[in-house]
mmCIF file of C-alpha atoms and ligand atoms in Angstrom:
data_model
loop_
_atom_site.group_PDB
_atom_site.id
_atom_site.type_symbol
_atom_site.label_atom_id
_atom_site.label_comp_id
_atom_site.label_asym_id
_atom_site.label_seq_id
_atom_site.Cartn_x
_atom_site.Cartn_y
_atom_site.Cartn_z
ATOM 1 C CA UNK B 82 33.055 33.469 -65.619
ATOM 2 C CA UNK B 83 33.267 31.222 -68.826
ATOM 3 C CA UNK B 84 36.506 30.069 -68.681
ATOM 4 C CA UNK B 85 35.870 29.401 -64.751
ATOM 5 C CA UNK B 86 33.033 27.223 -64.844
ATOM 6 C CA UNK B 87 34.968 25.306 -67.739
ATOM 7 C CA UNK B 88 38.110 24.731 -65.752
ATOM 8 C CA UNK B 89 35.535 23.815 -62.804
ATOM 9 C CA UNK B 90 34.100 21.451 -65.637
ATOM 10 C CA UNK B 91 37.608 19.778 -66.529
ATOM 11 C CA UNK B 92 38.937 19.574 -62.871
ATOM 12 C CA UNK B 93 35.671 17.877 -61.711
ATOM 13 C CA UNK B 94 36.035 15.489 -64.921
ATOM 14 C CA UNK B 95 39.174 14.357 -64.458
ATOM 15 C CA UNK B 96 40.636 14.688 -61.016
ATOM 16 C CA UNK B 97 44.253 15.243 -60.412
ATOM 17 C CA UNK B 98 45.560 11.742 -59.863
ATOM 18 C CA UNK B 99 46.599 10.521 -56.680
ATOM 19 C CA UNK B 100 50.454 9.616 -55.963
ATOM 20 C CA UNK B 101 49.141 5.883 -55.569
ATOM 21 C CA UNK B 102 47.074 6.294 -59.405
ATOM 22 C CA UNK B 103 50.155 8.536 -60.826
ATOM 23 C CA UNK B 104 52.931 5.646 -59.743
ATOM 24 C CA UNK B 105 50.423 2.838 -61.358
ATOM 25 C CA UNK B 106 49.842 4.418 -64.448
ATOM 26 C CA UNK B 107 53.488 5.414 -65.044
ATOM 27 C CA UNK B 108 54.832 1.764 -64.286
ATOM 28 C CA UNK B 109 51.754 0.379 -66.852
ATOM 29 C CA UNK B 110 52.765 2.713 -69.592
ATOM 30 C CA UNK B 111 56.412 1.647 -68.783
ATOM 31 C CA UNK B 112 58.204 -0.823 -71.159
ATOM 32 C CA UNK B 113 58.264 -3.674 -69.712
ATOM 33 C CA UNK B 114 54.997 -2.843 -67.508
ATOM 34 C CA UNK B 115 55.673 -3.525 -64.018
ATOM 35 C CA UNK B 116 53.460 -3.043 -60.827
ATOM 36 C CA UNK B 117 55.236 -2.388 -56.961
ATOM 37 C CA UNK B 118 54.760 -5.065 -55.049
ATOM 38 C CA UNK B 119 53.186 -3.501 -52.507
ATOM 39 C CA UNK B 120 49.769 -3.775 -54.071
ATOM 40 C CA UNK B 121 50.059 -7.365 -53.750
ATOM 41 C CA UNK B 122 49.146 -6.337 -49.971
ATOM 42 C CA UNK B 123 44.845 -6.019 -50.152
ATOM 43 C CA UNK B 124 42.646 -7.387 -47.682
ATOM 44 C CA UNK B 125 42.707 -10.329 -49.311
ATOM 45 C CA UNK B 126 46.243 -10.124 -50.649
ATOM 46 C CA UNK B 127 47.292 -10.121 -46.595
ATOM 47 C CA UNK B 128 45.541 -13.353 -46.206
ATOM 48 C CA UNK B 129 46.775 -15.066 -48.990
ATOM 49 C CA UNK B 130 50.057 -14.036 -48.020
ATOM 50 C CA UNK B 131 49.633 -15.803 -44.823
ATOM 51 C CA UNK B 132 48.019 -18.877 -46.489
ATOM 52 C CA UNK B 133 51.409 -19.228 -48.530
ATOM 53 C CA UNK B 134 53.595 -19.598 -45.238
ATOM 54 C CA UNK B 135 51.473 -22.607 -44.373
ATOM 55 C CA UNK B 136 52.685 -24.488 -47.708
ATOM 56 C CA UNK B 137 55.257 -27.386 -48.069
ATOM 57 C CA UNK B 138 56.796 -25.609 -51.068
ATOM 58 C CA UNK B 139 56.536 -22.200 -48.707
ATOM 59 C CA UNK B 140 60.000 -23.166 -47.120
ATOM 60 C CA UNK B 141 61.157 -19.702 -45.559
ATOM 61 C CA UNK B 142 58.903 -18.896 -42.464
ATOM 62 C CA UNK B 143 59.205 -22.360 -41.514
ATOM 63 C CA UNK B 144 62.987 -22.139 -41.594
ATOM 64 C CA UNK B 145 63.159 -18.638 -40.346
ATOM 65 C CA UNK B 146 61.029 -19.938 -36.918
ATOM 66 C CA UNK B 147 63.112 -23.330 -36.468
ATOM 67 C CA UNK B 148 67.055 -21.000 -36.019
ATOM 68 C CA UNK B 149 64.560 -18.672 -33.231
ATOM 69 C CA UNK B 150 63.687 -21.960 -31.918
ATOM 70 C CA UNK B 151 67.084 -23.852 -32.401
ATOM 71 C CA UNK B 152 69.145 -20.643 -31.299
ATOM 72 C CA UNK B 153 67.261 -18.219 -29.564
ATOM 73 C CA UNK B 154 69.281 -18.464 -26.267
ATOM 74 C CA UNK B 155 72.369 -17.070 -28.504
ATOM 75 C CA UNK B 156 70.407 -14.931 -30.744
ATOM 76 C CA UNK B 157 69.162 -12.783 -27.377
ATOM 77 C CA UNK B 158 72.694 -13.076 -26.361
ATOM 78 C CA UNK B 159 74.236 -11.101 -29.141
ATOM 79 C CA UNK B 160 71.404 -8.340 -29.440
ATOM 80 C CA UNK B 161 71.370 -7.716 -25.487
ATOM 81 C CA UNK B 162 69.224 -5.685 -23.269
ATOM 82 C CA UNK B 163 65.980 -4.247 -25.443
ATOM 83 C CA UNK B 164 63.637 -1.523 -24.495
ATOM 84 C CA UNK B 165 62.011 -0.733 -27.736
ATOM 85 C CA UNK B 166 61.273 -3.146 -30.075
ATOM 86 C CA UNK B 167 60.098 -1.681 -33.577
ATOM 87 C CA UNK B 168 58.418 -4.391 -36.140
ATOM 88 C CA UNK B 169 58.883 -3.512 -39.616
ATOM 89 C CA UNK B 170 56.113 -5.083 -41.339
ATOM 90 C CA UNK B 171 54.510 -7.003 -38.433
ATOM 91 C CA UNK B 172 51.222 -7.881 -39.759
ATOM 92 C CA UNK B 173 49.812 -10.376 -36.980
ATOM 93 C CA UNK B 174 52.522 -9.653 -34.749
ATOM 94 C CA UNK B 175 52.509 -13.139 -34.142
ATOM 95 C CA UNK B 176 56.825 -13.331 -35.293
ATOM 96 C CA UNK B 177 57.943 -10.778 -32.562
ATOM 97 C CA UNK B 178 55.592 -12.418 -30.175
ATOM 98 C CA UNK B 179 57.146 -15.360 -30.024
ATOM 99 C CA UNK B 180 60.630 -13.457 -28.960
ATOM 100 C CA UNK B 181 58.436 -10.998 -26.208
ATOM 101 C CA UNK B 182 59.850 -13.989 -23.394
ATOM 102 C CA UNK B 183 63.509 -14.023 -24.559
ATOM 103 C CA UNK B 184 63.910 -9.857 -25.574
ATOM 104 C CA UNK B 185 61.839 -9.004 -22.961
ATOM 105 C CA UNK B 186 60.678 -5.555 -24.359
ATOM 106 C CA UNK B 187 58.732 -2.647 -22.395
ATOM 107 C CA UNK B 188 57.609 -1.211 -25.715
ATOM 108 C CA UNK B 189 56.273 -2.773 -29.084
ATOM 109 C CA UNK B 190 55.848 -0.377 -31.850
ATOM 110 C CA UNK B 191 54.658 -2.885 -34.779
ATOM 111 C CA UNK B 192 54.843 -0.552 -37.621
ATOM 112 C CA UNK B 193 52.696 -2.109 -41.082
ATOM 113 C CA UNK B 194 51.296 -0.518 -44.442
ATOM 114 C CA UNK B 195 47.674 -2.195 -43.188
ATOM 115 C CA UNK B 196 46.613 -0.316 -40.126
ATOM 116 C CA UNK B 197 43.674 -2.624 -40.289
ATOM 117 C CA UNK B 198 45.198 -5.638 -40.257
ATOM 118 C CA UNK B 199 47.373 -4.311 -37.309
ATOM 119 C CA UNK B 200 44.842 -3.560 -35.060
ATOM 120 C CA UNK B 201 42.920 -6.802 -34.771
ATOM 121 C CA UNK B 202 46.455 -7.874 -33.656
ATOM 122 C CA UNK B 203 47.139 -5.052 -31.093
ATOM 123 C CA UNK B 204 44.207 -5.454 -29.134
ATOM 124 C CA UNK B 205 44.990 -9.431 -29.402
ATOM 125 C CA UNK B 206 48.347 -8.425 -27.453
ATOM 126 C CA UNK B 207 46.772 -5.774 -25.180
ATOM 127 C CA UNK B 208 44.770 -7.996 -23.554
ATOM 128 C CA UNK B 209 47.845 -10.769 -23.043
ATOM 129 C CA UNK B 210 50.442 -8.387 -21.758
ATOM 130 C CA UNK B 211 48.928 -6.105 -19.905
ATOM 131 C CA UNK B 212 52.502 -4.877 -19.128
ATOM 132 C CA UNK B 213 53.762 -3.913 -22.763
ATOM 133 C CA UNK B 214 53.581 -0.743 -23.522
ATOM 134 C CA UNK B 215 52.235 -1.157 -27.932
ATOM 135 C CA UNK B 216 52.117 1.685 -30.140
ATOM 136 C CA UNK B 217 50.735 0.772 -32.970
ATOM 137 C CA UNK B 218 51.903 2.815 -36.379
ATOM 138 C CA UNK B 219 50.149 2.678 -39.859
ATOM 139 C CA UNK B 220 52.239 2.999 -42.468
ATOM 140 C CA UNK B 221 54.233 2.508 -45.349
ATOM 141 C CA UNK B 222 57.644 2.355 -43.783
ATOM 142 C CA UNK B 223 59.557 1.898 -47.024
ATOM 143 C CA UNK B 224 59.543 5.913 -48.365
ATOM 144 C CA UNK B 225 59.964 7.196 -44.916
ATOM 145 C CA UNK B 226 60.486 5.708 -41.268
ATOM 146 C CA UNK B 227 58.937 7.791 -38.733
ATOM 147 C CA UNK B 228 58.639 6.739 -35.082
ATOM 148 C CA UNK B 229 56.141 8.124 -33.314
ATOM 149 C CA UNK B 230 56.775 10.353 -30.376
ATOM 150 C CA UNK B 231 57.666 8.305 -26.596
ATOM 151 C CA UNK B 232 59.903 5.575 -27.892
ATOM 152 C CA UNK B 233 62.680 5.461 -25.627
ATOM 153 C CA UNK B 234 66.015 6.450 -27.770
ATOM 154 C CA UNK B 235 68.303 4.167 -26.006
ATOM 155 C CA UNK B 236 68.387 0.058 -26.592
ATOM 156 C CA UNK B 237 66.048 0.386 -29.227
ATOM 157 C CA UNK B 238 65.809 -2.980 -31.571
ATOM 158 C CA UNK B 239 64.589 -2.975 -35.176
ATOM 159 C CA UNK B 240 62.946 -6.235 -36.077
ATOM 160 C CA UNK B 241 62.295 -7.101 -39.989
ATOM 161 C CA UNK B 242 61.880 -10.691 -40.266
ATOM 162 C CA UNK B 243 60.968 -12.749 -43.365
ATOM 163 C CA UNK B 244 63.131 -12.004 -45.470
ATOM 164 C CA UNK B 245 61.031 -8.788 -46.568
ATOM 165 C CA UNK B 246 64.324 -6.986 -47.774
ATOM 166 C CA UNK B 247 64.561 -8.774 -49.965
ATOM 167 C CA UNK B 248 61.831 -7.292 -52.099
ATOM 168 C CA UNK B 249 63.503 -4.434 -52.714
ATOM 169 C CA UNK B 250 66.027 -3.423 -54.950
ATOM 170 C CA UNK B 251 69.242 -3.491 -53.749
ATOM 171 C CA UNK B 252 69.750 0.163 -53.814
ATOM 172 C CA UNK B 253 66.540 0.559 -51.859
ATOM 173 C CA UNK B 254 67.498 -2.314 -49.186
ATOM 174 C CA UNK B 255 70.743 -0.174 -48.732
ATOM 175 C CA UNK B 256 69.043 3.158 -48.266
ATOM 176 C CA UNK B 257 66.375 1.297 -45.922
ATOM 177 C CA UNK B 258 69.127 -0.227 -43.838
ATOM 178 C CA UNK B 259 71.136 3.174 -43.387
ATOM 179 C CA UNK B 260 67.398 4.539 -42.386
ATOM 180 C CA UNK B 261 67.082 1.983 -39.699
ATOM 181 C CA UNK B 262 70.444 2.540 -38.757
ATOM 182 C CA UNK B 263 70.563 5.968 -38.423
ATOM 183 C CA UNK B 264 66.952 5.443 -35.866
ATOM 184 C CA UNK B 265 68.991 3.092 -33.551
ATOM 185 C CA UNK B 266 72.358 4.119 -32.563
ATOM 186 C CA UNK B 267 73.884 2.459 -29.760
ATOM 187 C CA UNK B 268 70.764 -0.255 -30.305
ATOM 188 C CA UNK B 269 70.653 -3.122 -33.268
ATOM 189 C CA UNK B 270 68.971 -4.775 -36.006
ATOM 190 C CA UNK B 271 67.247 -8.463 -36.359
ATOM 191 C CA UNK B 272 66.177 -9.471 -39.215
ATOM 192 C CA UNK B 273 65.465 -12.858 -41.662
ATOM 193 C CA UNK B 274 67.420 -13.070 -45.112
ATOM 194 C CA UNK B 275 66.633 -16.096 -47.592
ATOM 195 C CA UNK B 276 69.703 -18.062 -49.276
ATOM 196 C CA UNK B 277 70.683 -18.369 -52.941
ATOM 197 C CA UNK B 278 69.957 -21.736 -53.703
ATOM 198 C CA UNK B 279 69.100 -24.044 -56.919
ATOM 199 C CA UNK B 280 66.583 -23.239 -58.885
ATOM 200 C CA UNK B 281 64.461 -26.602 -57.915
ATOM 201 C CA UNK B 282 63.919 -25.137 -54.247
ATOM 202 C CA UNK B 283 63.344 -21.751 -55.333
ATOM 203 C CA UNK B 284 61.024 -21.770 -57.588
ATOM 204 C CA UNK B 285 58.213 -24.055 -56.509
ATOM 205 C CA UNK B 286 57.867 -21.747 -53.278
ATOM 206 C CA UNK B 287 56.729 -18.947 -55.734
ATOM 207 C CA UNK B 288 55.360 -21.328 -57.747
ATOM 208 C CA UNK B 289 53.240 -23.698 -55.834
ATOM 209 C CA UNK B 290 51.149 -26.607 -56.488
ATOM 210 C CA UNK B 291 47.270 -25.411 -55.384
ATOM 211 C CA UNK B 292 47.876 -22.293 -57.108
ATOM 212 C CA UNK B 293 47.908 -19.957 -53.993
ATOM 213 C CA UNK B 294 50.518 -17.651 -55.585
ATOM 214 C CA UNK B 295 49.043 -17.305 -58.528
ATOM 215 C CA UNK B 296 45.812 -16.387 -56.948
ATOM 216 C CA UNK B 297 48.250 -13.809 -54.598
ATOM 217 C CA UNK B 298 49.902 -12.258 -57.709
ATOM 218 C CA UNK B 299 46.786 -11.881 -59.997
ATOM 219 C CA UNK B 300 44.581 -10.288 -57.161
ATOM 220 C CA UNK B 301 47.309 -7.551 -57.427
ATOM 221 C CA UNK B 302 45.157 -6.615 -60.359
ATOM 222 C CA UNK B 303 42.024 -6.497 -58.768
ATOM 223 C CA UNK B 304 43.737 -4.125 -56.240
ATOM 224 C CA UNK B 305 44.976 -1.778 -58.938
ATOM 225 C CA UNK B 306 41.115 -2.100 -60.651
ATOM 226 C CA UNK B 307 40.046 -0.519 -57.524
ATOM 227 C CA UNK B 308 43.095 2.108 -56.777
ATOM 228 C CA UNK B 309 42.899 2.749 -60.726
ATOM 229 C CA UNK B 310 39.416 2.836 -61.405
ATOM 230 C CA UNK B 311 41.324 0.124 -64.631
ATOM 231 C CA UNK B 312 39.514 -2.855 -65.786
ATOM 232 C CA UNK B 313 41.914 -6.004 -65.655
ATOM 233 C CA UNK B 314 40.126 -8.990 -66.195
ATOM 234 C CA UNK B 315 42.005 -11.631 -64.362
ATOM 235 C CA UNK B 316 41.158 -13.920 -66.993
ATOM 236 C CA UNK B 317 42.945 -12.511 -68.831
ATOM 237 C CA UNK B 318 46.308 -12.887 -67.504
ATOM 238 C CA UNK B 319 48.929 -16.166 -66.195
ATOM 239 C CA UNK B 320 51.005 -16.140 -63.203
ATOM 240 C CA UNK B 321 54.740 -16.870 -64.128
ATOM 241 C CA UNK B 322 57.949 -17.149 -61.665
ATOM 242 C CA UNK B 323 61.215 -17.941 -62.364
ATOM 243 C CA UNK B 324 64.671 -17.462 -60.282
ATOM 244 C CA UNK B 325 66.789 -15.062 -62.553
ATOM 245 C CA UNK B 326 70.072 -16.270 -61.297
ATOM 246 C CA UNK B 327 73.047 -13.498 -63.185
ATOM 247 C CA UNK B 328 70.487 -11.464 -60.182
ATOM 248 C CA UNK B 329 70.325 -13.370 -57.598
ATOM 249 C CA UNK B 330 66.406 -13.112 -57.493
ATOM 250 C CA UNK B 331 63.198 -14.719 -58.131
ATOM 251 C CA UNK B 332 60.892 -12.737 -60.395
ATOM 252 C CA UNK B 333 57.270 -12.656 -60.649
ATOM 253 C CA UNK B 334 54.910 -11.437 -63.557
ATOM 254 C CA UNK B 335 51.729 -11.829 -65.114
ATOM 255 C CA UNK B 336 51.814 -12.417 -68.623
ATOM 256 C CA UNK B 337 48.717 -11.606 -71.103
ATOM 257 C CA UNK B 338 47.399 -15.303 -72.267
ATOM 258 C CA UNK B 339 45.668 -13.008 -75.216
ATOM 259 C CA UNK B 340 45.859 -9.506 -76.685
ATOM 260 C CA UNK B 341 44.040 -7.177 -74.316
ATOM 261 C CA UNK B 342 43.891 -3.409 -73.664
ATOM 262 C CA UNK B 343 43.708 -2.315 -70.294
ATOM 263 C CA UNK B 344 41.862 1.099 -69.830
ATOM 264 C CA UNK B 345 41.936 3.824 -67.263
ATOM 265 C CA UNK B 346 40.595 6.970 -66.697
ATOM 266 C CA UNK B 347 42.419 9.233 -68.800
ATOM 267 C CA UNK B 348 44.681 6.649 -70.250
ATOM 268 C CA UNK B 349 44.867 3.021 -71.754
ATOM 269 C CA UNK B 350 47.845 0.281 -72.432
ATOM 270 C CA UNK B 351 47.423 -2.375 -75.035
ATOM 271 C CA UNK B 352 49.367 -5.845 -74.513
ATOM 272 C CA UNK B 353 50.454 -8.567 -76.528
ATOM 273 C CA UNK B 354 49.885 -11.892 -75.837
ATOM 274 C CA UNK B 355 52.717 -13.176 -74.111
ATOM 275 C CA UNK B 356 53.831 -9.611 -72.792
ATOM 276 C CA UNK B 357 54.462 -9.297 -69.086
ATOM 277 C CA UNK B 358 53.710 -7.042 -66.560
ATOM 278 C CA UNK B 359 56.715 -7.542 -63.844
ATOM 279 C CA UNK B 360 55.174 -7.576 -59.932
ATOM 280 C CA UNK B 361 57.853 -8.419 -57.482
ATOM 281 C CA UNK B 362 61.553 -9.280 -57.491
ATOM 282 C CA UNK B 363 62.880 -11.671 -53.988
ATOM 283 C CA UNK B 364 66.575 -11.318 -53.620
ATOM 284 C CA UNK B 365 68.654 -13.991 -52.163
ATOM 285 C CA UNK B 366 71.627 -13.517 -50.358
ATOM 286 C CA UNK B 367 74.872 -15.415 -49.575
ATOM 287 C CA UNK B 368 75.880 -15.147 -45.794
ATOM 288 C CA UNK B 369 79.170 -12.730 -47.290
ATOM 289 C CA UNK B 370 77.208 -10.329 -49.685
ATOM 290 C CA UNK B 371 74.522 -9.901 -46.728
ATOM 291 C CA UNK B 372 77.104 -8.972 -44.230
ATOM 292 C CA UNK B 373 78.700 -6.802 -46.612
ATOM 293 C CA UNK B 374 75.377 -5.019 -47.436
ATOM 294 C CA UNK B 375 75.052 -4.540 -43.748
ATOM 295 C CA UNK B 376 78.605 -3.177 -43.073
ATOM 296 C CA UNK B 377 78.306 -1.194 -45.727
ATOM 297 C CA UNK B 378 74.848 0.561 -44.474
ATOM 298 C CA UNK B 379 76.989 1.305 -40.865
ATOM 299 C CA UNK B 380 76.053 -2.112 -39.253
ATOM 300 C CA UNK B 381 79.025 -3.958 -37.124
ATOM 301 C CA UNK B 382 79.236 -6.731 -35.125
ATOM 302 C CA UNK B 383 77.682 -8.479 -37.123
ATOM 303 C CA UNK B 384 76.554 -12.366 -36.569
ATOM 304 C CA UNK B 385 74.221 -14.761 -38.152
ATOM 305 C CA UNK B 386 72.339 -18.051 -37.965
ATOM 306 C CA UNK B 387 71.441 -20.541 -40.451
ATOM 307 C CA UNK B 388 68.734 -23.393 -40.337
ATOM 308 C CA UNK B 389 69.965 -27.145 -40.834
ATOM 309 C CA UNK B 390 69.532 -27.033 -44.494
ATOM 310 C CA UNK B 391 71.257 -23.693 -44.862
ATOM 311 C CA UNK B 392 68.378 -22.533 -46.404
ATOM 312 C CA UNK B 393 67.449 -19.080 -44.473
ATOM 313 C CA UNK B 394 69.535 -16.761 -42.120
ATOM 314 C CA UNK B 395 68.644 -14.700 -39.398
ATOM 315 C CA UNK B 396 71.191 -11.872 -39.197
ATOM 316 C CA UNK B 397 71.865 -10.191 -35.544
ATOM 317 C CA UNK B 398 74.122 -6.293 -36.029
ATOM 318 C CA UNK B 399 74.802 -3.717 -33.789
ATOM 319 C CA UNK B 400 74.302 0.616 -35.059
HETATM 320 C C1 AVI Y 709 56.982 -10.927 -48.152
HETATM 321 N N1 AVI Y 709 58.017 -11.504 -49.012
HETATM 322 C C2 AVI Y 709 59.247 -11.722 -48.248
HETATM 323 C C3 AVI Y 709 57.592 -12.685 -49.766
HETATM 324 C C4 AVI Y 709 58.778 -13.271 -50.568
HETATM 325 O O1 AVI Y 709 59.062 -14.452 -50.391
HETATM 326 O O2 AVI Y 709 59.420 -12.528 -51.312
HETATM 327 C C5 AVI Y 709 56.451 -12.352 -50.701
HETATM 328 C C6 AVI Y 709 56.040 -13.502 -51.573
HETATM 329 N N2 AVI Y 709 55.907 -13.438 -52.872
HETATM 330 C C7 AVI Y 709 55.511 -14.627 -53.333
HETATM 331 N N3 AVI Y 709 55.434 -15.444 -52.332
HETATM 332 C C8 AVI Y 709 55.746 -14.762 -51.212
#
């Protein structure tokens, strides 16, 4: 009876972490620290995401939404008739939207990590086409891809604009893309890629002006404080981004201004000033290593579209 009420005692006192709490604490005790990117993604993460698109230094929505304006017409041409349209990531919804008149879809299935966020959106689209069929689907699309059941099978279009592959390593983006792949056969991919390019374009767009990045990367640690029951003072830490070009990728971190130890329950990490905890990686492509990435995942007929600065490409393949 002893030795029961004390296990009772322990398992009440410290609960068996979470896969969420086990992931953070691992990647904290990790040298270097790093953090996925995906808890850059709050409430208020979301919305500071979306406050970033809207600045000058911000370049790649804007490009990504002049080559649907500038080349729509050929863009529906190549990926042809669509029943299903499935948006990886859609957030507001507001991207596919805009290509609902030109695709001409009977069924939306925006699929995003916030189910939240998602649903202001879905009613939003319920109520202006009354003829779409929109399945919603919360989740976190990048460990597994699950359709729910009713999608049609056949002429089924994956849509992942924004460049949002290219937050993931490139063993990961490969994997992802066979995923997709393997969930439209017969159907095709869309999605947005952004362009190697110097280091003076680059890096002011993670590294703007008012500061809205910053703000973006260091509320990742108020999101861990509350998945982690940890006590990051944001004070504490700088935002830093710089393109690492031998990877083709910008890097962000937050770097310790002082010496501070970070405490959870059951564990603890002490930094030195200066040390960094790495938060997100953006890979840029060139046109040929994208196409080869996609070729290589099972992807042909592959064609692509570049804004007038050759900044951004939107990539059109067949499964
Ligand atoms: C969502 N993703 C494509 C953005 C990017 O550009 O890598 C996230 C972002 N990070 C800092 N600014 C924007």
């Amino acid at each position: 009876v002893l030795a029961h009420a004390a296990s009772d005692f322990f398992e009440r006192a410290s609960p068996a972490p979470s896969p969420e709490q086990a992931e953070l604490r691992d990647g904290l005790l990790d040298d270097p620290a790093h953090i996925d990117p995906k808890y850059l993604y709050d409430a208020l993460g979301s919305s500071l995401f979306t406050a970033i698109t809207l600045l000058p230094e911000y370049y790649p929505t804007r490009c990504e939404a002049e080559i649907f304006l500038r080349h729509g017409q050929d863009i529906a041409r190549h990926v042809g008739p669509v029943q299903s349209m499935i948006d990886l990531g859609a957030g507001d919804c507001v991207k596919a939207e805009r290509l609902f008149a030109r695709l001409r879809p009977t069924h939306y299935i925006p699929i995003d990590i916030s189910a939240d966020y998602l649903q202001t959106a879905v009613e939003r689209l319920r109520l202006s086409y009354p003829e779409l069929n929109v399945t919603p689907v919360g989740q976190d699309f990048s460990q597994v891809l699950a359709l729910p059941a009713g999608v049609p099978e056949a002429q089924r279009l994956f849509f992942y604009p924004g460049s949002s592959i290219g937050n993931l390593s490139p063993e990961d983006a490969h994997a992802m893309l066979q995923r997709i792949r393997a969930q439209c056969e017969g159907g095709g991919l869309l999605l947005g890629v952004d362009r190697v390019k110097p280091k003076q374009v680059l890096e002011p767009a993670y590294d703007d002006a008012l500061h809205l990045t910053a703000a973006f990367n260091l509320n990742l640690l108020r999101h861990v404080n509350t998945v982690l029951d940890a006590d990051f003072d944001v004070a504490d830490w700088r935002h830093v981004a710089h393109f690492n070009s031998a990877r083709s990728r910008v890097e962000m971190h937050l770097e310790a201004l002082r010496a501070v130890r970070v405490c959870w329950p059951g564990g603890e990490r002490e930094f030195r000033a200066g040390e960094r905890i790495h938060t997100e990686n953006s890979y840029k492509f060139t046109p040929q290593a994208f196409s080869d990435l996609l070729q290589s995942a099972g992807f042909h007929d592959i064609a692509h579209w570049s804004d007038s600065r050759g900044w951004f490409s939107v990539f059109s393949a067949r499964a």
